[in-house]
Amino acid sequence: AKDAGKGQAAVYRPGMKARVAEQAALLDGLRQAVTGHQLHVEYQPIVRLADGRVTGVEALARWRHPVRGPVSPEVFIPVAERTGLIVPLGRSVLAQACRQASRWQRGGSPFATHVNVSAHQLRDPDFVVDLQKVLAETGLAPAGLVIEITETAMADDPQLMDTLRAIRALGVHVGLDDFGTGQSSLGILASCPVDLIKVDKSFVDRVTLDDRRAAVASAILRMADALDLHAIVEGVESAAQAQRLHDMGYRQAQGFHFARPLPPRAVDRLLRPR
Ligand code: C2E
Ligand code: CA
Ligand code: CA
Ligand code: CA
């Protein structure tokens, strides 16, 4: 078998052929969805812990397969990454999110729209020029946009660091996603040109149950403060977690406790002053 060089023969489990066929069908459908503009975007509110006020949103790609119905990004994003389809997919999400964000921006108070961008996209030599074009076309003020990247994607790639600097030179902010799940978080924080971190849900999950977890969540915040980085906690699911994180000093959070990812109109309703 092909993998024999790794010292281990590939084992063909029953059903593998079917899985390969399914992956191919999924990729085919995804390719059609991207070129046919069938991908849409939902927006999960980011709130101020002090009063629950919505300070921004994270744009999340959504795909409704004509036959299978909604497919999770946990399924289709990795497929898109493996095949390079993430580049046009990501471009479409970025354009949709910027268009929507410019409407929210016209609504008044400062508002940040976060968009996930994969390392694959950042390596595309056209990325920064495309970004500049999208900002110009949509009229979105650069300071209203946050590009979220994952720390694993960043590991010691000087070219990516340059791209991040170019993004920040436009006035767009950069955030480090899933902070604390990678392998070199601390080193990366010292060298990576970012404005904020998204503290991973795994630190939030047990924050009310486990004192040692809570101590780590608190230490992450103090480190972020010392480095002049904003910190947003992700995956807050209960009032008790929100309270505990607020008591620690966290100012911003995101999670099902506050709001799920929503279509733009539902976000409009949250932003309208009552
Ligand atoms: P992420 O960037 O870490 O996004 C947060 C994910 O956590 C979202 O899942 C969101 O729905 C979910 N979430 C938010 N609050 C809670 C909570 O309180 N509890 C739980 N259990 N989950 C919560 P989603 O939308 O399924 O996206 C999964 C991942 O797919 C994202 O993780 C991101 O890595 C990727 N992704 C989604 N859209 C895009 C995109 O446009 N481009 C790229 N490159 N990746 C994307
Ligand atoms: Ca994210
Ligand atoms: Ca995240
Ligand atoms: Ca994630």
mmCIF file of C-alpha atoms and ligand atoms in Angstrom:
data_model
loop_
_atom_site.group_PDB
_atom_site.id
_atom_site.type_symbol
_atom_site.label_atom_id
_atom_site.label_comp_id
_atom_site.label_asym_id
_atom_site.label_seq_id
_atom_site.Cartn_x
_atom_site.Cartn_y
_atom_site.Cartn_z
ATOM 1 C CA ALA A 1 0.000 0.000 0.000
ATOM 2 C CA LYS A 2 0.997 3.630 -0.448
ATOM 3 C CA ASP A 3 1.640 4.270 3.246
ATOM 4 C CA ALA A 4 4.030 1.340 3.586
ATOM 5 C CA GLY A 5 6.966 3.770 3.648
ATOM 6 C CA LYS A 6 5.791 5.043 7.009
ATOM 7 C CA GLY A 7 6.422 1.575 8.382
ATOM 8 C CA GLN A 8 2.752 0.764 8.559
ATOM 9 C CA ALA A 9 0.666 -0.902 5.888
ATOM 10 C CA ALA A 10 -2.535 0.886 4.984
ATOM 11 C CA VAL A 11 -5.497 -1.092 6.231
ATOM 12 C CA TYR A 12 -8.540 -1.068 4.023
ATOM 13 C CA ARG A 13 -11.437 -1.171 6.397
ATOM 14 C CA PRO A 14 -14.834 -2.126 5.076
ATOM 15 C CA GLY A 15 -16.764 0.933 4.034
ATOM 16 C CA MET A 16 -13.670 2.899 3.097
ATOM 17 C CA LYS A 17 -14.628 2.918 -0.576
ATOM 18 C CA ALA A 18 -18.028 4.282 0.342
ATOM 19 C CA ARG A 19 -16.425 6.994 2.483
ATOM 20 C CA VAL A 20 -14.094 8.009 -0.328
ATOM 21 C CA ALA A 21 -17.063 8.231 -2.683
ATOM 22 C CA GLU A 22 -18.947 10.294 -0.118
ATOM 23 C CA GLN A 23 -16.030 12.704 0.283
ATOM 24 C CA ALA A 24 -15.868 13.110 -3.482
ATOM 25 C CA ALA A 25 -19.598 13.832 -3.644
ATOM 26 C CA LEU A 26 -19.279 16.329 -0.803
ATOM 27 C CA LEU A 27 -16.417 18.100 -2.542
ATOM 28 C CA ASP A 28 -18.373 18.186 -5.774
ATOM 29 C CA GLY A 29 -21.379 19.724 -4.054
ATOM 30 C CA LEU A 30 -19.189 22.223 -2.230
ATOM 31 C CA ARG A 31 -17.469 23.264 -5.440
ATOM 32 C CA GLN A 32 -20.866 23.907 -7.022
ATOM 33 C CA ALA A 33 -22.026 25.810 -3.949
ATOM 34 C CA VAL A 34 -18.975 28.082 -4.057
ATOM 35 C CA THR A 35 -19.169 28.833 -7.757
ATOM 36 C CA GLY A 36 -22.971 29.094 -7.639
ATOM 37 C CA HIS A 37 -22.894 31.525 -4.701
ATOM 38 C CA GLN A 38 -24.949 29.224 -2.499
ATOM 39 C CA LEU A 39 -22.854 29.730 0.597
ATOM 40 C CA HIS A 40 -24.226 32.202 3.054
ATOM 41 C CA VAL A 41 -23.044 33.696 6.299
ATOM 42 C CA GLU A 42 -24.452 33.843 9.810
ATOM 43 C CA TYR A 43 -23.265 36.212 12.504
ATOM 44 C CA GLN A 44 -22.721 35.360 16.151
ATOM 45 C CA PRO A 45 -22.860 38.361 18.471
ATOM 46 C CA ILE A 46 -19.884 39.277 20.645
ATOM 47 C CA VAL A 47 -21.018 41.051 23.798
ATOM 48 C CA ARG A 48 -19.701 43.249 26.558
ATOM 49 C CA LEU A 49 -19.844 41.214 29.771
ATOM 50 C CA ALA A 50 -20.649 44.268 31.886
ATOM 51 C CA ASP A 51 -24.057 44.836 30.292
ATOM 52 C CA GLY A 52 -24.591 42.317 27.483
ATOM 53 C CA ARG A 53 -24.382 45.007 24.841
ATOM 54 C CA VAL A 54 -23.452 43.697 21.371
ATOM 55 C CA THR A 55 -20.033 45.077 20.376
ATOM 56 C CA GLY A 56 -19.473 43.003 17.265
ATOM 57 C CA VAL A 57 -20.112 39.728 15.469
ATOM 58 C CA GLU A 58 -18.203 36.759 14.106
ATOM 59 C CA ALA A 59 -19.077 35.773 10.532
ATOM 60 C CA LEU A 60 -19.526 32.007 10.143
ATOM 61 C CA ALA A 61 -19.899 30.234 6.804
ATOM 62 C CA ARG A 62 -23.097 28.246 6.243
ATOM 63 C CA TRP A 63 -23.847 25.713 3.547
ATOM 64 C CA ARG A 64 -27.224 24.150 2.908
ATOM 65 C CA HIS A 65 -26.789 21.150 0.625
ATOM 66 C CA PRO A 66 -29.767 20.824 -1.755
ATOM 67 C CA VAL A 67 -30.330 17.196 -0.666
ATOM 68 C CA ARG A 68 -28.574 16.715 2.682
ATOM 69 C CA GLY A 69 -29.638 20.011 4.193
ATOM 70 C CA PRO A 70 -27.263 22.051 6.369
ATOM 71 C CA VAL A 71 -23.671 20.761 6.463
ATOM 72 C CA SER A 72 -21.504 21.811 9.439
ATOM 73 C CA PRO A 73 -18.414 23.957 8.798
ATOM 74 C CA GLU A 74 -16.560 21.393 10.924
ATOM 75 C CA VAL A 75 -17.168 19.077 7.949
ATOM 76 C CA PHE A 76 -16.877 21.301 4.887
ATOM 77 C CA ILE A 77 -14.121 23.726 5.960
ATOM 78 C CA PRO A 78 -11.520 20.933 6.312
ATOM 79 C CA VAL A 79 -12.558 19.612 2.882
ATOM 80 C CA ALA A 80 -12.178 23.106 1.445
ATOM 81 C CA GLU A 81 -8.757 23.461 3.119
ATOM 82 C CA ARG A 82 -7.486 20.188 1.687
ATOM 83 C CA THR A 83 -8.532 21.045 -1.848
ATOM 84 C CA GLY A 84 -7.718 24.750 -2.043
ATOM 85 C CA LEU A 85 -11.400 25.546 -2.424
ATOM 86 C CA ILE A 86 -11.006 27.542 0.790
ATOM 87 C CA VAL A 87 -9.538 30.405 -1.273
ATOM 88 C CA PRO A 88 -12.674 31.206 -3.338
ATOM 89 C CA LEU A 89 -14.896 30.141 -0.413
ATOM 90 C CA GLY A 90 -13.097 32.484 1.966
ATOM 91 C CA ARG A 91 -13.172 35.300 -0.560
ATOM 92 C CA SER A 92 -16.955 34.918 -0.836
ATOM 93 C CA VAL A 93 -17.440 34.921 2.956
ATOM 94 C CA LEU A 94 -15.184 37.968 3.329
ATOM 95 C CA ALA A 95 -17.056 39.912 0.643
ATOM 96 C CA GLN A 96 -20.480 39.043 2.103
ATOM 97 C CA ALA A 97 -19.376 39.885 5.628
ATOM 98 C CA CYS A 98 -17.830 43.226 4.623
ATOM 99 C CA ARG A 99 -20.961 44.206 2.692
ATOM 100 C CA GLN A 100 -23.117 43.372 5.701
ATOM 101 C CA ALA A 101 -20.684 44.994 8.133
ATOM 102 C CA SER A 102 -20.723 48.295 6.245
ATOM 103 C CA ARG A 103 -24.508 48.424 6.801
ATOM 104 C CA TRP A 104 -24.095 47.822 10.518
ATOM 105 C CA GLN A 105 -21.324 50.395 10.617
ATOM 106 C CA ARG A 106 -23.609 53.045 9.155
ATOM 107 C CA GLY A 107 -25.970 52.290 12.033
ATOM 108 C CA GLY A 108 -23.757 54.261 14.408
ATOM 109 C CA SER A 109 -21.710 52.991 17.367
ATOM 110 C CA PRO A 110 -18.366 51.263 16.829
ATOM 111 C CA PHE A 111 -18.860 47.704 15.744
ATOM 112 C CA ALA A 112 -16.376 44.961 14.850
ATOM 113 C CA THR A 113 -17.059 42.214 12.335
ATOM 114 C CA HIS A 114 -14.753 39.203 12.676
ATOM 115 C CA VAL A 115 -14.005 37.004 9.669
ATOM 116 C CA ASN A 116 -12.161 33.669 9.810
ATOM 117 C CA VAL A 117 -9.298 33.398 7.345
ATOM 118 C CA SER A 118 -7.250 30.236 6.860
ATOM 119 C CA ALA A 119 -3.483 30.142 6.380
ATOM 120 C CA HIS A 120 -4.095 28.875 2.873
ATOM 121 C CA GLN A 121 -5.901 32.141 2.059
ATOM 122 C CA LEU A 122 -3.170 34.239 3.648
ATOM 123 C CA ARG A 123 -0.581 32.500 1.474
ATOM 124 C CA ASP A 124 -2.483 33.565 -1.631
ATOM 125 C CA PRO A 125 -0.325 36.414 -2.979
ATOM 126 C CA ASP A 126 -3.493 38.320 -3.942
ATOM 127 C CA PHE A 127 -4.984 38.277 -0.452
ATOM 128 C CA VAL A 128 -4.019 41.755 0.709
ATOM 129 C CA VAL A 129 -4.922 43.383 -2.616
ATOM 130 C CA ASP A 130 -8.271 41.550 -2.626
ATOM 131 C CA LEU A 131 -8.910 42.700 0.926
ATOM 132 C CA GLN A 132 -8.154 46.277 -0.022
ATOM 133 C CA LYS A 133 -10.558 46.022 -2.976
ATOM 134 C CA VAL A 134 -13.344 44.568 -0.846
ATOM 135 C CA LEU A 135 -12.948 47.387 1.677
ATOM 136 C CA ALA A 136 -13.053 49.986 -1.093
ATOM 137 C CA GLU A 137 -16.068 48.385 -2.784
ATOM 138 C CA THR A 138 -18.107 47.993 0.387
ATOM 139 C CA GLY A 139 -17.048 51.257 2.014
ATOM 140 C CA LEU A 140 -16.297 49.384 5.237
ATOM 141 C CA ALA A 141 -13.937 51.301 7.530
ATOM 142 C CA PRO A 142 -10.919 48.997 8.033
ATOM 143 C CA ALA A 143 -11.053 49.404 11.818
ATOM 144 C CA GLY A 144 -14.466 47.683 11.740
ATOM 145 C CA LEU A 145 -12.930 44.440 10.489
ATOM 146 C CA VAL A 146 -11.053 41.756 12.428
ATOM 147 C CA ILE A 147 -9.315 38.941 10.561
ATOM 148 C CA GLU A 148 -9.257 35.816 12.762
ATOM 149 C CA ILE A 149 -6.427 33.381 12.213
ATOM 150 C CA THR A 150 -5.549 30.224 14.148
ATOM 151 C CA GLU A 151 -2.288 29.968 15.996
ATOM 152 C CA THR A 152 -1.426 26.584 14.523
ATOM 153 C CA ALA A 153 -1.544 28.243 11.123
ATOM 154 C CA MET A 154 0.993 30.831 12.232
ATOM 155 C CA ALA A 155 3.778 28.642 13.582
ATOM 156 C CA ASP A 156 6.993 30.313 12.534
ATOM 157 C CA ASP A 157 6.155 31.396 9.019
ATOM 158 C CA PRO A 158 7.908 34.715 8.327
ATOM 159 C CA GLN A 159 5.938 35.210 5.130
ATOM 160 C CA LEU A 160 2.638 34.952 6.975
ATOM 161 C CA MET A 161 3.903 37.422 9.564
ATOM 162 C CA ASP A 162 4.609 39.871 6.737
ATOM 163 C CA THR A 163 1.093 39.369 5.404
ATOM 164 C CA LEU A 164 -0.341 40.093 8.854
ATOM 165 C CA ARG A 165 1.703 43.281 9.019
ATOM 166 C CA ALA A 166 0.361 44.321 5.609
ATOM 167 C CA ILE A 167 -3.202 43.642 6.795
ATOM 168 C CA ARG A 168 -2.653 45.767 9.901
ATOM 169 C CA ALA A 169 -1.082 48.504 7.787
ATOM 170 C CA LEU A 170 -4.489 48.824 6.099
ATOM 171 C CA GLY A 171 -5.999 49.520 9.519
ATOM 172 C CA VAL A 172 -7.673 46.106 9.747
ATOM 173 C CA HIS A 173 -7.269 44.282 13.071
ATOM 174 C CA VAL A 174 -5.938 40.751 13.480
ATOM 175 C CA GLY A 175 -7.095 38.250 16.087
ATOM 176 C CA LEU A 176 -5.568 34.951 17.181
ATOM 177 C CA ASP A 177 -8.356 32.339 17.239
ATOM 178 C CA ASP A 178 -8.727 29.286 19.517
ATOM 179 C CA PHE A 179 -6.026 30.675 21.769
ATOM 180 C CA GLY A 180 -4.502 28.089 24.061
ATOM 181 C CA THR A 181 -5.155 25.054 21.883
ATOM 182 C CA GLY A 182 -1.987 25.196 19.783
ATOM 183 C CA GLN A 183 1.474 24.195 20.793
ATOM 184 C CA SER A 184 3.382 27.431 20.959
ATOM 185 C CA SER A 185 0.855 29.956 22.210
ATOM 186 C CA LEU A 186 3.201 31.974 24.357
ATOM 187 C CA GLY A 187 6.039 32.273 21.878
ATOM 188 C CA ILE A 188 3.605 33.184 19.155
ATOM 189 C CA LEU A 189 2.056 35.924 21.251
ATOM 190 C CA ALA A 190 5.406 37.570 21.713
ATOM 191 C CA SER A 191 6.273 37.592 18.020
ATOM 192 C CA CYS A 192 2.994 37.607 16.121
ATOM 193 C CA PRO A 193 1.580 40.975 15.034
ATOM 194 C CA VAL A 194 -1.951 40.655 16.468
ATOM 195 C CA ASP A 195 -4.427 42.934 18.243
ATOM 196 C CA LEU A 196 -6.538 40.444 20.149
ATOM 197 C CA ILE A 197 -6.914 36.829 21.217
ATOM 198 C CA LYS A 198 -9.984 34.618 21.274
ATOM 199 C CA VAL A 199 -9.634 32.429 24.368
ATOM 200 C CA ASP A 200 -10.706 28.913 23.428
ATOM 201 C CA LYS A 201 -13.906 27.381 24.735
ATOM 202 C CA SER A 202 -11.945 24.614 26.477
ATOM 203 C CA PHE A 203 -10.820 27.146 29.119
ATOM 204 C CA VAL A 204 -14.362 28.381 29.597
ATOM 205 C CA ASP A 205 -16.059 24.991 29.866
ATOM 206 C CA ARG A 206 -14.844 24.171 33.365
ATOM 207 C CA VAL A 207 -14.202 27.650 34.655
ATOM 208 C CA THR A 208 -16.923 27.360 37.298
ATOM 209 C CA LEU A 209 -16.073 23.779 38.270
ATOM 210 C CA ASP A 210 -12.321 23.589 38.363
ATOM 211 C CA ASP A 211 -10.142 26.124 40.230
ATOM 212 C CA ARG A 212 -7.020 25.240 38.299
ATOM 213 C CA ARG A 213 -8.780 25.847 34.971
ATOM 214 C CA ALA A 214 -10.047 29.141 36.326
ATOM 215 C CA ALA A 215 -6.513 30.090 37.367
ATOM 216 C CA VAL A 216 -5.290 29.475 33.815
ATOM 217 C CA ALA A 217 -8.133 31.529 32.307
ATOM 218 C CA SER A 218 -7.259 34.338 34.684
ATOM 219 C CA ALA A 219 -3.530 34.119 33.903
ATOM 220 C CA ILE A 220 -4.281 34.295 30.153
ATOM 221 C CA LEU A 221 -6.173 37.532 30.721
ATOM 222 C CA ARG A 222 -3.342 39.060 32.749
ATOM 223 C CA MET A 223 -0.871 38.085 30.042
ATOM 224 C CA ALA A 224 -3.077 39.611 27.339
ATOM 225 C CA ASP A 225 -3.348 42.809 29.371
ATOM 226 C CA ALA A 226 0.414 42.965 29.798
ATOM 227 C CA LEU A 227 0.845 42.621 26.034
ATOM 228 C CA ASP A 228 -1.875 45.202 25.320
ATOM 229 C CA LEU A 229 -4.083 42.680 23.589
ATOM 230 C CA HIS A 230 -7.860 42.525 23.832
ATOM 231 C CA ALA A 231 -9.155 39.172 24.995
ATOM 232 C CA ILE A 232 -12.514 37.682 24.021
ATOM 233 C CA VAL A 233 -13.689 34.478 25.684
ATOM 234 C CA GLU A 234 -15.441 31.980 23.431
ATOM 235 C CA GLY A 235 -18.079 29.339 24.046
ATOM 236 C CA VAL A 236 -19.768 30.831 27.101
ATOM 237 C CA GLU A 237 -22.840 28.665 27.683
ATOM 238 C CA SER A 238 -24.108 29.650 31.133
ATOM 239 C CA ALA A 239 -24.804 32.680 33.283
ATOM 240 C CA ALA A 240 -22.470 31.251 35.932
ATOM 241 C CA GLN A 241 -19.581 31.118 33.451
ATOM 242 C CA ALA A 242 -20.294 34.657 32.262
ATOM 243 C CA GLN A 243 -20.329 35.909 35.857
ATOM 244 C CA ARG A 244 -17.107 34.137 36.767
ATOM 245 C CA LEU A 245 -15.296 35.471 33.686
ATOM 246 C CA HIS A 246 -16.577 38.989 34.311
ATOM 247 C CA ASP A 247 -15.376 38.774 37.939
ATOM 248 C CA MET A 248 -11.935 37.764 36.633
ATOM 249 C CA GLY A 249 -11.841 40.913 34.554
ATOM 250 C CA TYR A 250 -12.767 39.664 31.096
ATOM 251 C CA ARG A 251 -14.658 42.355 29.208
ATOM 252 C CA GLN A 252 -15.944 40.628 26.075
ATOM 253 C CA ALA A 253 -17.452 37.231 25.381
ATOM 254 C CA GLN A 254 -19.191 35.113 22.810
ATOM 255 C CA GLY A 255 -21.309 31.998 23.245
ATOM 256 C CA PHE A 256 -24.688 30.339 23.136
ATOM 257 C CA HIS A 257 -25.550 31.866 26.534
ATOM 258 C CA PHE A 258 -25.719 35.272 24.810
ATOM 259 C CA ALA A 259 -26.700 34.354 21.263
ATOM 260 C CA ARG A 260 -26.288 31.672 18.623
ATOM 261 C CA PRO A 261 -25.034 32.488 15.125
ATOM 262 C CA LEU A 262 -27.895 34.422 13.514
ATOM 263 C CA PRO A 263 -29.034 35.631 10.101
ATOM 264 C CA PRO A 264 -28.334 39.352 9.528
ATOM 265 C CA ARG A 265 -31.941 40.424 10.174
ATOM 266 C CA ALA A 266 -31.909 38.866 13.633
ATOM 267 C CA VAL A 267 -28.700 40.769 14.413
ATOM 268 C CA ASP A 268 -30.435 43.961 13.212
ATOM 269 C CA ARG A 269 -33.109 43.411 15.846
ATOM 270 C CA LEU A 270 -30.471 43.009 18.577
ATOM 271 C CA LEU A 271 -28.757 46.227 17.507
ATOM 272 C CA ARG A 272 -31.912 48.317 17.367
ATOM 273 C CA PRO A 273 -32.141 50.401 20.532
ATOM 274 C CA ARG A 274 -35.073 49.405 22.694
HETATM 275 P P1 C2E B 1 -14.461 29.073 15.308
HETATM 276 O O1 C2E B 1 -13.849 30.091 14.427
HETATM 277 O O2 C2E B 1 -13.797 28.779 16.596
HETATM 278 O O3 C2E B 1 -15.971 29.570 15.507
HETATM 279 C C1 C2E B 1 -16.710 29.361 16.689
HETATM 280 C C2 C2E B 1 -17.531 28.094 16.598
HETATM 281 O O4 C2E B 1 -18.055 27.784 17.889
HETATM 282 C C3 C2E B 1 -18.750 28.223 15.686
HETATM 283 O O5 C2E B 1 -19.027 26.933 15.129
HETATM 284 C C4 C2E B 1 -19.853 28.606 16.676
HETATM 285 O O6 C2E B 1 -21.157 28.309 16.224
HETATM 286 C C5 C2E B 1 -19.461 27.734 17.851
HETATM 287 N N1 C2E B 1 -19.935 28.261 19.135
HETATM 288 C C6 C2E B 1 -20.109 29.553 19.496
HETATM 289 N N2 C2E B 1 -20.542 29.664 20.765
HETATM 290 C C7 C2E B 1 -20.644 28.387 21.231
HETATM 291 C C8 C2E B 1 -21.053 27.830 22.497
HETATM 292 O O7 C2E B 1 -21.411 28.514 23.459
HETATM 293 N N3 C2E B 1 -21.017 26.458 22.591
HETATM 294 C C9 C2E B 1 -20.644 25.660 21.555
HETATM 295 N N4 C2E B 1 -20.652 24.345 21.740
HETATM 296 N N5 C2E B 1 -20.242 26.165 20.347
HETATM 297 C C10 C2E B 1 -20.245 27.501 20.206
HETATM 298 P P2 C2E B 1 -19.285 26.716 13.561
HETATM 299 O O8 C2E B 1 -20.087 27.825 12.979
HETATM 300 O O9 C2E B 1 -19.785 25.306 13.442
HETATM 301 O O10 C2E B 1 -17.831 26.805 12.938
HETATM 302 C C11 C2E B 1 -16.851 25.855 13.252
HETATM 303 C C12 C2E B 1 -15.492 26.274 12.767
HETATM 304 O O11 C2E B 1 -15.463 26.288 11.329
HETATM 305 C C13 C2E B 1 -15.088 27.684 13.196
HETATM 306 O O12 C2E B 1 -14.601 27.664 14.514
HETATM 307 C C14 C2E B 1 -14.005 27.986 12.155
HETATM 308 O O13 C2E B 1 -12.786 27.380 12.541
HETATM 309 C C15 C2E B 1 -14.545 27.278 10.928
HETATM 310 N N6 C2E B 1 -15.204 28.266 10.055
HETATM 311 C C16 C2E B 1 -16.495 28.680 10.033
HETATM 312 N N7 C2E B 1 -16.691 29.605 9.051
HETATM 313 C C17 C2E B 1 -15.485 29.793 8.445
HETATM 314 C C18 C2E B 1 -15.022 30.621 7.359
HETATM 315 O O14 C2E B 1 -15.751 31.424 6.758
HETATM 316 N N8 C2E B 1 -13.687 30.504 7.017
HETATM 317 C C19 C2E B 1 -12.842 29.643 7.672
HETATM 318 N N9 C2E B 1 -11.553 29.584 7.275
HETATM 319 N N10 C2E B 1 -13.244 28.867 8.700
HETATM 320 C C20 C2E B 1 -14.551 28.938 9.086
HETATM 321 CA CA CA B 2 -13.119 32.142 14.790
HETATM 322 CA CA CA B 3 -12.506 29.988 17.984
HETATM 323 CA CA CA B 4 -12.652 26.354 16.510
#
